[in-house]
Coordinates of C-alpha atoms and ligand atoms in Angstrom, one line a residue:
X1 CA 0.0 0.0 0.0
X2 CA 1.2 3.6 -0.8
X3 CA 2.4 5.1 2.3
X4 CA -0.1 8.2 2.0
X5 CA -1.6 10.4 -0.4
X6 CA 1.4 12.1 -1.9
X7 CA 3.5 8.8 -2.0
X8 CA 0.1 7.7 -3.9
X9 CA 0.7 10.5 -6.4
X10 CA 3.8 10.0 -6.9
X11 CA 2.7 6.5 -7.7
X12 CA -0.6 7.5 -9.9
X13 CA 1.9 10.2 -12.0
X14 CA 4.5 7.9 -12.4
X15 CA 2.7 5.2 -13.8
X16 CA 3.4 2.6 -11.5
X17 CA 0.2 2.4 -9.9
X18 CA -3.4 3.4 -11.9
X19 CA -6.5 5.6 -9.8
X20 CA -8.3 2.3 -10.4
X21 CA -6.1 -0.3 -8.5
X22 CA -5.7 2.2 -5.6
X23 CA -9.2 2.4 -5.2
X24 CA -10.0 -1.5 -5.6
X25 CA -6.9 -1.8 -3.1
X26 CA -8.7 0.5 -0.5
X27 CA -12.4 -1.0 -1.4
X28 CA -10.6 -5.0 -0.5
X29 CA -9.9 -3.5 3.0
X30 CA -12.9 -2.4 3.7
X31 CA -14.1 -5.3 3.0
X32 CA -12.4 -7.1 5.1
X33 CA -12.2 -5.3 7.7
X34 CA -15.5 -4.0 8.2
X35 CA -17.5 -6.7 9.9
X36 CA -15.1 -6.0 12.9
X37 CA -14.6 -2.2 12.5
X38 CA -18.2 -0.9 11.3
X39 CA -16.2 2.2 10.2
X40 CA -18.5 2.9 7.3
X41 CA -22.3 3.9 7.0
X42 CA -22.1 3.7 3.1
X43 CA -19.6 2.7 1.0
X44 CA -20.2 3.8 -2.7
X45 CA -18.5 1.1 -4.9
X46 CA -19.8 2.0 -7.8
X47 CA -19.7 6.0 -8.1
X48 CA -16.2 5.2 -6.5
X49 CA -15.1 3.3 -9.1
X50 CA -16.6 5.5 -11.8
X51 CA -14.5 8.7 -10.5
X52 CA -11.2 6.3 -10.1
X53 CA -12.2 5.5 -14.1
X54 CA -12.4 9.1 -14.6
X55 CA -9.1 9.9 -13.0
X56 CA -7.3 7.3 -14.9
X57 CA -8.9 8.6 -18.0
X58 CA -7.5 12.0 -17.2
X59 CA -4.3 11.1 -16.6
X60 CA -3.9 9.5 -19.8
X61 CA -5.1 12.6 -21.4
X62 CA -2.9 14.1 -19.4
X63 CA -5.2 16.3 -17.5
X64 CA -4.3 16.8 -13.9
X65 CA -6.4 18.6 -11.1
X66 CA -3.6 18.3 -8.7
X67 CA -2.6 16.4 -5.1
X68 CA -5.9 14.3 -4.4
X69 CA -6.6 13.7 -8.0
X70 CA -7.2 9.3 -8.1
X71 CA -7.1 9.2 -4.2
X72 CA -9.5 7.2 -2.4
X73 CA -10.9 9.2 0.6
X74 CA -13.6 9.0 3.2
X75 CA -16.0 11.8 4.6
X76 CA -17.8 11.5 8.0
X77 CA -21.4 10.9 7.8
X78 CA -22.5 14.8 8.7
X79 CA -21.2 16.3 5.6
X80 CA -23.6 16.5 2.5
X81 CA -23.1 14.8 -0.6
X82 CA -25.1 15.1 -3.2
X83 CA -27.3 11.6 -4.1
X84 CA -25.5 10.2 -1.0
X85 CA -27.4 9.1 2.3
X86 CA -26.4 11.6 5.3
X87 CA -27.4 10.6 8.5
X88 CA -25.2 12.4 10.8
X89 CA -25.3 9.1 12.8
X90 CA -28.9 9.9 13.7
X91 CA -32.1 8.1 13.4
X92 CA -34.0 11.2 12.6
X93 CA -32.4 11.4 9.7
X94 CA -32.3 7.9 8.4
X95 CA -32.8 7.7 4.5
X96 CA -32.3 11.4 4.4
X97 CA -30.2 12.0 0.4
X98 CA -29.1 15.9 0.2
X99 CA -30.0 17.7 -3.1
X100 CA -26.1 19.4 -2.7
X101 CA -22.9 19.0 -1.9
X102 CA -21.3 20.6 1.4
X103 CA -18.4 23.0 -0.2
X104 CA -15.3 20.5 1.4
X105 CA -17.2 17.7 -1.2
X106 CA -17.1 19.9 -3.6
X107 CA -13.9 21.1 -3.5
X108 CA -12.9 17.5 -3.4
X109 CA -14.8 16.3 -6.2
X110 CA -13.1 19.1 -8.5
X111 CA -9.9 18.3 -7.4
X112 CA -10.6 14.3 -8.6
X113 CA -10.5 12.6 -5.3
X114 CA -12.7 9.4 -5.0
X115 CA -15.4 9.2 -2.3
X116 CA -15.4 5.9 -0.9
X117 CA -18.2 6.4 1.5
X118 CA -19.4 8.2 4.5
X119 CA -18.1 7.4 8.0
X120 CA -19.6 6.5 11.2
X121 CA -19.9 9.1 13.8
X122 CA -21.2 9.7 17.3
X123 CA -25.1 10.9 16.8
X124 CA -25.0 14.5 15.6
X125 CA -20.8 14.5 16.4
X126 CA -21.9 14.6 20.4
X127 CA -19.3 11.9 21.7
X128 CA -16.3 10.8 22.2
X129 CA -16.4 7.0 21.6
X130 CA -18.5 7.1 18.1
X131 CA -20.5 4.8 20.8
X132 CA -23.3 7.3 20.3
X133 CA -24.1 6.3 16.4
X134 CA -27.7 5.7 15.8
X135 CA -26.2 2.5 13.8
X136 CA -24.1 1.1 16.5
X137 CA -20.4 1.4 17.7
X138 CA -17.1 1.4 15.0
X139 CA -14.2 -0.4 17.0
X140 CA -10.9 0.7 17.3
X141 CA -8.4 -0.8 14.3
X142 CA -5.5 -1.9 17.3
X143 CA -7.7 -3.8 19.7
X144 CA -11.3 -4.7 18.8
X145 CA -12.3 -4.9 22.3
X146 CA -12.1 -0.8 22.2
X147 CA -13.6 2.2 21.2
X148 CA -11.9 4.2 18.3
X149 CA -12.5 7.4 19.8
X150 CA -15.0 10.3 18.2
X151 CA -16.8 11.7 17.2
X152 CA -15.4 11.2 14.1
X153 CA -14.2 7.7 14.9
X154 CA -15.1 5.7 11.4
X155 CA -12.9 8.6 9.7
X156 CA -10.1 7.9 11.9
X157 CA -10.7 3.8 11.8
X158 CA -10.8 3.9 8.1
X159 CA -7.7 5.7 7.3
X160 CA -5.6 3.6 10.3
X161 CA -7.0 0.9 8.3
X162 CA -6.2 1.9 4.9
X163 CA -9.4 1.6 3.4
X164 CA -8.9 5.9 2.3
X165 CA -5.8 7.7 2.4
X166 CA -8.0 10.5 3.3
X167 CA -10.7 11.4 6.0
X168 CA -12.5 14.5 6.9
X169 CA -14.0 15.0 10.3
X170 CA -15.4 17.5 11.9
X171 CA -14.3 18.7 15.6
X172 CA -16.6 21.0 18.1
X173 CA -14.1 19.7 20.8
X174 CA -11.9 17.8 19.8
X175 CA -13.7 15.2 17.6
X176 CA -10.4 15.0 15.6
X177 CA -7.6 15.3 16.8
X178 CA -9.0 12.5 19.7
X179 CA -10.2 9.9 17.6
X180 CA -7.1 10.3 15.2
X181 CA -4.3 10.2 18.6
X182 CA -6.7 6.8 19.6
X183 CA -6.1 4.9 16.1
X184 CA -2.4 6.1 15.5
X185 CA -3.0 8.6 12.9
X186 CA -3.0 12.4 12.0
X187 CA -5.6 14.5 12.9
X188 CA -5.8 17.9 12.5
X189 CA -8.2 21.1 13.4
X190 CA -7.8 24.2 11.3
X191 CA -7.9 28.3 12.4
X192 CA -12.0 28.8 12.9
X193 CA -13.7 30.2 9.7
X194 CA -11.0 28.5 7.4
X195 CA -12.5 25.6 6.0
X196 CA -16.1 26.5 5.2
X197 CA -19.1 24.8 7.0
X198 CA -21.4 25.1 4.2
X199 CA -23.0 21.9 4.0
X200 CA -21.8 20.4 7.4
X201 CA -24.6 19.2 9.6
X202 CA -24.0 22.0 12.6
X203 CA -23.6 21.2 16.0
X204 CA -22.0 24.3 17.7
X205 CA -21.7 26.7 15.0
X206 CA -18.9 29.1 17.2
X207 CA -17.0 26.1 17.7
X208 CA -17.2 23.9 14.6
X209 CA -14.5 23.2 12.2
X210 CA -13.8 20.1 9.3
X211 CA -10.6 19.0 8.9
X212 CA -8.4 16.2 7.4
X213 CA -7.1 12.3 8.8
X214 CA -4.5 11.4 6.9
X215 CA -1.1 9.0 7.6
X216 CA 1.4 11.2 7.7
X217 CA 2.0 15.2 8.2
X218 CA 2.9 16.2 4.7
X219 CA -0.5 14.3 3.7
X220 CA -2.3 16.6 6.5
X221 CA -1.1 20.2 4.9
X222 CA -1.7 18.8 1.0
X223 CA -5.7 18.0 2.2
X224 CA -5.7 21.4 4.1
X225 CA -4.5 23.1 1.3
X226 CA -7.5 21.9 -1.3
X227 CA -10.3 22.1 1.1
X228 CA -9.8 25.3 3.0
X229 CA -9.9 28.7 1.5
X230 CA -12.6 31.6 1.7
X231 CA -16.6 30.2 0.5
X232 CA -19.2 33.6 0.4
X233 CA -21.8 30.6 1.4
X234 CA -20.0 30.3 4.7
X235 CA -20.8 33.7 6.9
X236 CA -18.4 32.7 9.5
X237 CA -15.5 32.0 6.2
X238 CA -12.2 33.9 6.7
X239 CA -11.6 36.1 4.0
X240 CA -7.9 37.3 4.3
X241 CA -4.8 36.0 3.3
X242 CA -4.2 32.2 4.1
X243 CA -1.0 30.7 4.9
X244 CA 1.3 28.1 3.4
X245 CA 1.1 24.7 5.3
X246 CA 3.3 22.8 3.3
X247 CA 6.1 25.7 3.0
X248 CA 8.0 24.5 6.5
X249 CA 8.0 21.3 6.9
X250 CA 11.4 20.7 6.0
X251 CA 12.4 23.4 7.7
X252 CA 13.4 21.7 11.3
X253 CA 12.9 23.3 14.6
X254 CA 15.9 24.8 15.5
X255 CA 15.4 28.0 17.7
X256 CA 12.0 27.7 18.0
X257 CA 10.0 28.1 21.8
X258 CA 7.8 25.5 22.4
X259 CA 5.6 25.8 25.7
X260 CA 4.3 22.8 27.4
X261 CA 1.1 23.0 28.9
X262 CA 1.1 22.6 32.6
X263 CA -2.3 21.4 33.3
X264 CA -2.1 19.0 31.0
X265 CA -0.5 16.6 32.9
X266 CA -0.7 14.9 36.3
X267 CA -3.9 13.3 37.7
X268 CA -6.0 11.7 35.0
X269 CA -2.8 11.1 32.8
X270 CA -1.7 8.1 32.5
X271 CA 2.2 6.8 33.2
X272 CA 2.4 5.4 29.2
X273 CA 1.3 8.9 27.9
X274 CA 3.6 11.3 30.2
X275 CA 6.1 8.7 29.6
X276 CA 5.5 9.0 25.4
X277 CA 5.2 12.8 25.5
X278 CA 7.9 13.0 28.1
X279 CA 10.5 11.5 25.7
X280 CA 9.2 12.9 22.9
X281 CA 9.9 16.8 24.4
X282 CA 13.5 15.5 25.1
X283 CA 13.7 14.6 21.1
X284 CA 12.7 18.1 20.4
X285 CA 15.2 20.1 22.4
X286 CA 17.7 18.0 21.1
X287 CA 16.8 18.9 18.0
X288 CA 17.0 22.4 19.0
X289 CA 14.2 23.9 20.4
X290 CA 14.2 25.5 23.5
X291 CA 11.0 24.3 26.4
X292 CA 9.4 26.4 28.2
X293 CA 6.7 25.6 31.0
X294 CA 3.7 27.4 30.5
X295 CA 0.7 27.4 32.6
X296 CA -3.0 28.1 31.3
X297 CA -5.2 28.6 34.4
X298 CA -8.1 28.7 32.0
X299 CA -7.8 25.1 31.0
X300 CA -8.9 23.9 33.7
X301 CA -12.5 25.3 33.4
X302 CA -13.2 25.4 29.5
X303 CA -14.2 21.6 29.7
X304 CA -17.2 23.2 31.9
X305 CA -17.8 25.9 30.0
X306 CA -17.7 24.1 26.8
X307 CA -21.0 22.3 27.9
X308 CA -23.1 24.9 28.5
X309 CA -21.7 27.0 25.1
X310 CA -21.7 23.3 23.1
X311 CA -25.5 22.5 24.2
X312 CA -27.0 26.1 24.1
X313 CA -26.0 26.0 20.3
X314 CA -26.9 22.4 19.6
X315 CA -30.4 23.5 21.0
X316 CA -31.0 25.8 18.8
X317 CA -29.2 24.2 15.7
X318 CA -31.3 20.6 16.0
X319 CA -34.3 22.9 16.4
X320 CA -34.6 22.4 12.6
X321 CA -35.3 18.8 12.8
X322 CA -39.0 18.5 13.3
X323 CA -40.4 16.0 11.5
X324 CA -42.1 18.8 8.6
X325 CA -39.6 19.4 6.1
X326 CA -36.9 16.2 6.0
X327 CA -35.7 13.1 7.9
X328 CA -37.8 10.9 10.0
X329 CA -41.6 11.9 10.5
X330 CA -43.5 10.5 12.7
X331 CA -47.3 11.6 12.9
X332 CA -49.5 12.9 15.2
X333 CA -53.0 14.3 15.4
X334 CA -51.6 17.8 15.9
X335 CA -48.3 19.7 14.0
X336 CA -47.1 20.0 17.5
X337 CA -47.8 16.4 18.4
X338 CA -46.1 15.3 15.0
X339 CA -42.8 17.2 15.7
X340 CA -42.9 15.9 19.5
X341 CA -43.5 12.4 18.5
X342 CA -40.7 12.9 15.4
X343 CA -38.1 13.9 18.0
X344 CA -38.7 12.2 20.6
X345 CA -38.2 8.8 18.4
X346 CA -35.6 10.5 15.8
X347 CA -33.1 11.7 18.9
X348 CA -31.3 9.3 21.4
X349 CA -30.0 9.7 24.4
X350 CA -27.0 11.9 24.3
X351 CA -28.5 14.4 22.1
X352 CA -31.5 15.0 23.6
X353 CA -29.6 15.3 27.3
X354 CA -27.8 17.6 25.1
X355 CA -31.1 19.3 23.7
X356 CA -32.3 19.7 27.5
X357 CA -29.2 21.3 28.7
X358 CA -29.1 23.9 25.9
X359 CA -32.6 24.9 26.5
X360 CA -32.4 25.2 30.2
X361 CA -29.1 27.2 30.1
X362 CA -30.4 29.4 27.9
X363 CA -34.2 30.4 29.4
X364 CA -35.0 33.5 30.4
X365 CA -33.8 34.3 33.7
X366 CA -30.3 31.4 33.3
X367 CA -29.0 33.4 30.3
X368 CA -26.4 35.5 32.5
X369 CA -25.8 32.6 34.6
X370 CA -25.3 30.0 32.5
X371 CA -24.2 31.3 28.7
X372 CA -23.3 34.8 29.4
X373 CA -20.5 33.5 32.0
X374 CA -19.2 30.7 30.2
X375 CA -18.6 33.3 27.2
X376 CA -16.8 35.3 29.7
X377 CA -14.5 32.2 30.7
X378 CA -14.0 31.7 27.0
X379 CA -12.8 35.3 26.4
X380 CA -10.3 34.2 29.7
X381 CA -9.2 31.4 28.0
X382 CA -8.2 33.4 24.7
X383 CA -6.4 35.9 27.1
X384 CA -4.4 33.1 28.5
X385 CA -3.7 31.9 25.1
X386 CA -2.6 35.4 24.1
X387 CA -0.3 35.5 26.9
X388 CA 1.3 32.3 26.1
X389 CA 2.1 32.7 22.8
X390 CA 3.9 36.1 23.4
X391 CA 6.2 33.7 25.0
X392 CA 6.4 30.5 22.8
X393 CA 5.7 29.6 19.0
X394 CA 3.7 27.0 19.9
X395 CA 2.2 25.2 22.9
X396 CA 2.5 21.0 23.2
X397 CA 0.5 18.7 25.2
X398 CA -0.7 14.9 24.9
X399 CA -3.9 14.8 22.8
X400 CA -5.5 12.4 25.3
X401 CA -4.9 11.8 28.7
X402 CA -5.5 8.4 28.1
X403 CA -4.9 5.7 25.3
X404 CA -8.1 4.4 23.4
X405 CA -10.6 2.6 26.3
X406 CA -12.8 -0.2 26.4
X407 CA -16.2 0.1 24.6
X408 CA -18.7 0.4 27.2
X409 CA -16.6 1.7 29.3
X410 CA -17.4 5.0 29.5
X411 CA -20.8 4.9 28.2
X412 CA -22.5 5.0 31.5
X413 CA -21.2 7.6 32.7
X414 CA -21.3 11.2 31.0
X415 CA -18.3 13.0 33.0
X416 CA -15.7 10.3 32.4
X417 CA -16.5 11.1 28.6
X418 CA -16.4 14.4 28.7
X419 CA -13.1 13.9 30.1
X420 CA -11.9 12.5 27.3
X421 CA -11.7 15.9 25.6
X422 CA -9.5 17.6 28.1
X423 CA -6.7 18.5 26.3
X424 CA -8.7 19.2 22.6
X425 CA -10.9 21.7 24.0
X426 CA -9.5 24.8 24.8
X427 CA -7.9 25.1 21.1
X428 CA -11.9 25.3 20.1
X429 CA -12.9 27.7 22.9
X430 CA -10.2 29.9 21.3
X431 CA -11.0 29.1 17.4
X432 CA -7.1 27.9 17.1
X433 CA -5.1 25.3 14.9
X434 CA -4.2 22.5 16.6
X435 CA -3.3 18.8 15.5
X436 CA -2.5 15.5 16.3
X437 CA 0.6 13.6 15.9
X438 CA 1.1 9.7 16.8
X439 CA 4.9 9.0 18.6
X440 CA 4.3 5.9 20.0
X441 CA 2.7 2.6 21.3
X442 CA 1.7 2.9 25.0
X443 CA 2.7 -1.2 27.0
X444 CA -0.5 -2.6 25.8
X445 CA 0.6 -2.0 21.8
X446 CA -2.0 0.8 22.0
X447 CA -1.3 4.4 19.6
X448 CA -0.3 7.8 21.8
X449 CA -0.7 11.1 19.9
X450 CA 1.2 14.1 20.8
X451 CA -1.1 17.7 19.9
X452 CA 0.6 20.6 18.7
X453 CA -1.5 23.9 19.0
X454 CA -0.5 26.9 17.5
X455 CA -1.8 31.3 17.4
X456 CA -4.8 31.6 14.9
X457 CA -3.4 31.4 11.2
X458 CA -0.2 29.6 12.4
X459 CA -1.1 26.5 10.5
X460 CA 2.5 26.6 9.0
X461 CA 4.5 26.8 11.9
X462 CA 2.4 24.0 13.5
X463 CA 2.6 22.2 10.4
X464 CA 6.5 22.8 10.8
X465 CA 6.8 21.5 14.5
X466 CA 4.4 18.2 13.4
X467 CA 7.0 17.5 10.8
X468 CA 9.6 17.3 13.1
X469 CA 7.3 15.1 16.0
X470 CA 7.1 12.3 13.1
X471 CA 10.6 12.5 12.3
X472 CA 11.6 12.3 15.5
X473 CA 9.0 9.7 16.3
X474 CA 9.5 7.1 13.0
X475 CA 5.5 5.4 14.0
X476 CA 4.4 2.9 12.0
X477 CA 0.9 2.8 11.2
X478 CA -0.1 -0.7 11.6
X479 CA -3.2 -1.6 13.3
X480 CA -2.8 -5.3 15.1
X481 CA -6.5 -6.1 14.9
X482 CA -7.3 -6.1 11.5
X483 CA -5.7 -7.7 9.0
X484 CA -5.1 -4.4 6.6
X485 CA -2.6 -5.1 4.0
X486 CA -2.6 -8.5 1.5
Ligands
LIG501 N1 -16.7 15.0 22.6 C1 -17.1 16.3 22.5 C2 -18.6 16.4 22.6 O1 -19.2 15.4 22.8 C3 -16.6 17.0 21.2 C4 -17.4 16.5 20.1 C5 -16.9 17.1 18.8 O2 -15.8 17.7 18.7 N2 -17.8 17.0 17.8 O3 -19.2 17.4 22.5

């Protein structure tokens, strides 16, 4: 198998390998892995194939549309595709085949990539376990017994797999950049407003972002480079000048300041992740950069924060699913009795706890107390963040405080999931970059990521410091479970 997308187009420009066998080589591991990962909600063989076709055809002509032109990727189930069942991993909106494509798709489709299928997620991306699907659990690619991580967890399954070479996710609060440090790959969340939402099922609107799995850091700033970019049918779309991803990864880090988090360690953490991210800091100051110890007071309250902010816009967002104008219906003698019925069968547990949250925080006489002060403990959070990075370049920490847990673990129990996003958060509270890199197996043979954050825009100098993380950590991607490659 190629080692990632732009050893694939090496490959695919070369000769050696057509769009076609690459595609065939990706459908053959989803097929047999799937019946112990579930990764995938739909797989689309056949207009798979036909684009793989197309991009051969192309190339022959000579016509090329550039880095993901002939490569197989995968998109998690909340982003639109035209003639292609989106379900956001929800019952209510089971059957439900958008008339349009969410811009990312698009941008995709005219750059030739091949959509495999649509990827399993927690219901409406609220999880951390992609336990939460409407359609049942995706396990984790390493160890079957566990969960892959989420929300996005088929995405990050399927390219630890190899069944894409590309996934996008989506992450409110880390539903990336967890899921990808769980199954050993890279995950990555872009600067807020970059990559346009237009067509992604929303959650928290002030919080959401899409943004790329891939297998290796150079694959990561190629994707990020096609899908993001300023989209008028985006109002929240960043319309200045974009940085360079790719332009530093050879670059090194000599002389850079890197700050390590403080309260992103300790209690919680356990000995095989310090130990990982321990030895991996060492690797970087030998390679030049000087660490600093930073402390974020902040961090320790934007988990609580983030679930009154995350909910309050989730109320309002799902508001929109009511039974009248797509998705499930279920009816009732009355409209009001139709929508009631419709939502009360269409949602499942998580997302309407979620849905009753939101509404309570945000009633008249809570407002202040609830919303208004955890937008004042975000605005504390980006002052902290401020602060730091007038000291450091960029700011390290593990991505997870743990490695990937047993399913049903934490299922019971909403606070030991929330927990789960400890470290991811805060980069969403602030609308920064920040990604995941994997350095290591923890005793058990299970993936540890390492998470690079960086000031809004500094996708290239994060980009920069990730290079040097894989370098300097030599991971192999392959997953023990399944068996991935012939
Ligand atoms: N796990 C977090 C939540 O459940 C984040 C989810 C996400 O980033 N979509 O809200």
């Amino acid at each position: 198998m190629a080692a990632g997308l732009a050893d694939a187009g090496r490959l695919l420009r070369s000769g050696e390998i057509t769009a076609t066998a690459l595609l065939e080589e990706a459908l053959g591991t989803a097929s047999r892995t799937e019946a112990q990962l579930h990764a995938f909600l739909t797989i689309d063989s056949e207009g798979a194939r036909e684009a793989a076709a197309q991009a051969d055809a192309d190339f022959a002509d000579g016509v090329d549309f550039g880095p993901l032109h002939g490569i197989p990727v995968a998109l998690k189930d909340n982003l639109c595709t035209r003639g292609l069942e989106t379900t956001a991993g929800s019952q209510i909106l089971a059957g439900y085949v958008p008339p349009y494509d969410a811009t990312v798709v698009e941008r995709l489709r005219h750059g030739g990539a091949v959509i495999v299928g649509k990827t399993n997620l927690d219901e409406f991306a609220m999880g951390s376990s992609t336990e939460n699907s409407a359609y049942g659990p995706t396990y984790n690619p390493w160890d079957l017994s566990r969960v892959p991580g989420g929300s996005s967890g088929g995405s990050a399954a399927v390219v630890a797999a190899g069944s894409a070479l590309l996934g996008l996710g989506s992450d409110t609060g880390g539903s990336i950049r967890q899921p990808a440090s769980l199954c050993g790959v890279v995950g990555m969340k872009p600067t807020y407003g970059t990559v346009s939402r237009y067509g992604l099922i929303a959650f928290a609107s002030s919080l959401d972002q899409i943004g790329p799995f891939t297998r290796t850091v150079e694959d990561s700033a190629i994707a990020l480079s096609t899908i993001w970019g300023h989209d008028p049918l985006d109002s929240t779309s960043y319309a200045g000048k974009y940085p360079d991803p790719v332009a530093g990864l050879e670059r090194g880090v000599d002389g850079l300041k890197v700050g390590i988090v403080t309260e992103l360690s300790g209690e919680g953490f356990e000995p095989g992740v310090e130990a990982a991210t321990g030895d991996m800091l060492g690797r970087l100051e030998k390679a030049g950069v000087q660490l600093v110890e930073v402390s974020l007071p902040t961090f320790e309250i934007a988990l609580s924060a983030y679930y009154l902010i995350a909910p309050a816009e989730a109320s309002s967002n799902l508001a929109r699913f009511d039974g009248i104008r797509y998705g499930l219906r279920v009816e009732g003698p009355t409209t009001e009795e139709l929508m009631a019925r419709t939502r009360a069968e269409g949602f499942g547990p998580e997302v309407t706890r979620r849905i009753l949250l939101g509404t309570y925080s945000l009633s008249a006489g809570y407002y202040d107390a609830f919303y208004g002060q955890a937008q004042r403990v975000r605005a504390a959070i980006q002052e902290d963040f401020a602060r730091a990075y007038d000291l450091v370049d960029v700011l390290v920490s593990p991505t997870s405080p743990t490695v990937a847990f047993e399913a049903g673990a934490r299922t019971s129990d909403p606070l030991a999931m929330y927990l789960s996003d400890i470290c991811n958060i805060p980069a969403n509270m602030a609308g920064h970059p920040a990604m995941t890199v994997p350095i290591g197996l923890d005793d058990s043979g299970l993936p540890i990521g390492f998470q690079v954050m960086a000031p809004p825009l500094g996708e290239q100098i994060m980009y920069q410091v990730a290079a040097e993380v894989e370098r300097q950590a030599a991971f192999v991607i392959a997953p023990t479970a399944v068996q991935v490659a012939r």
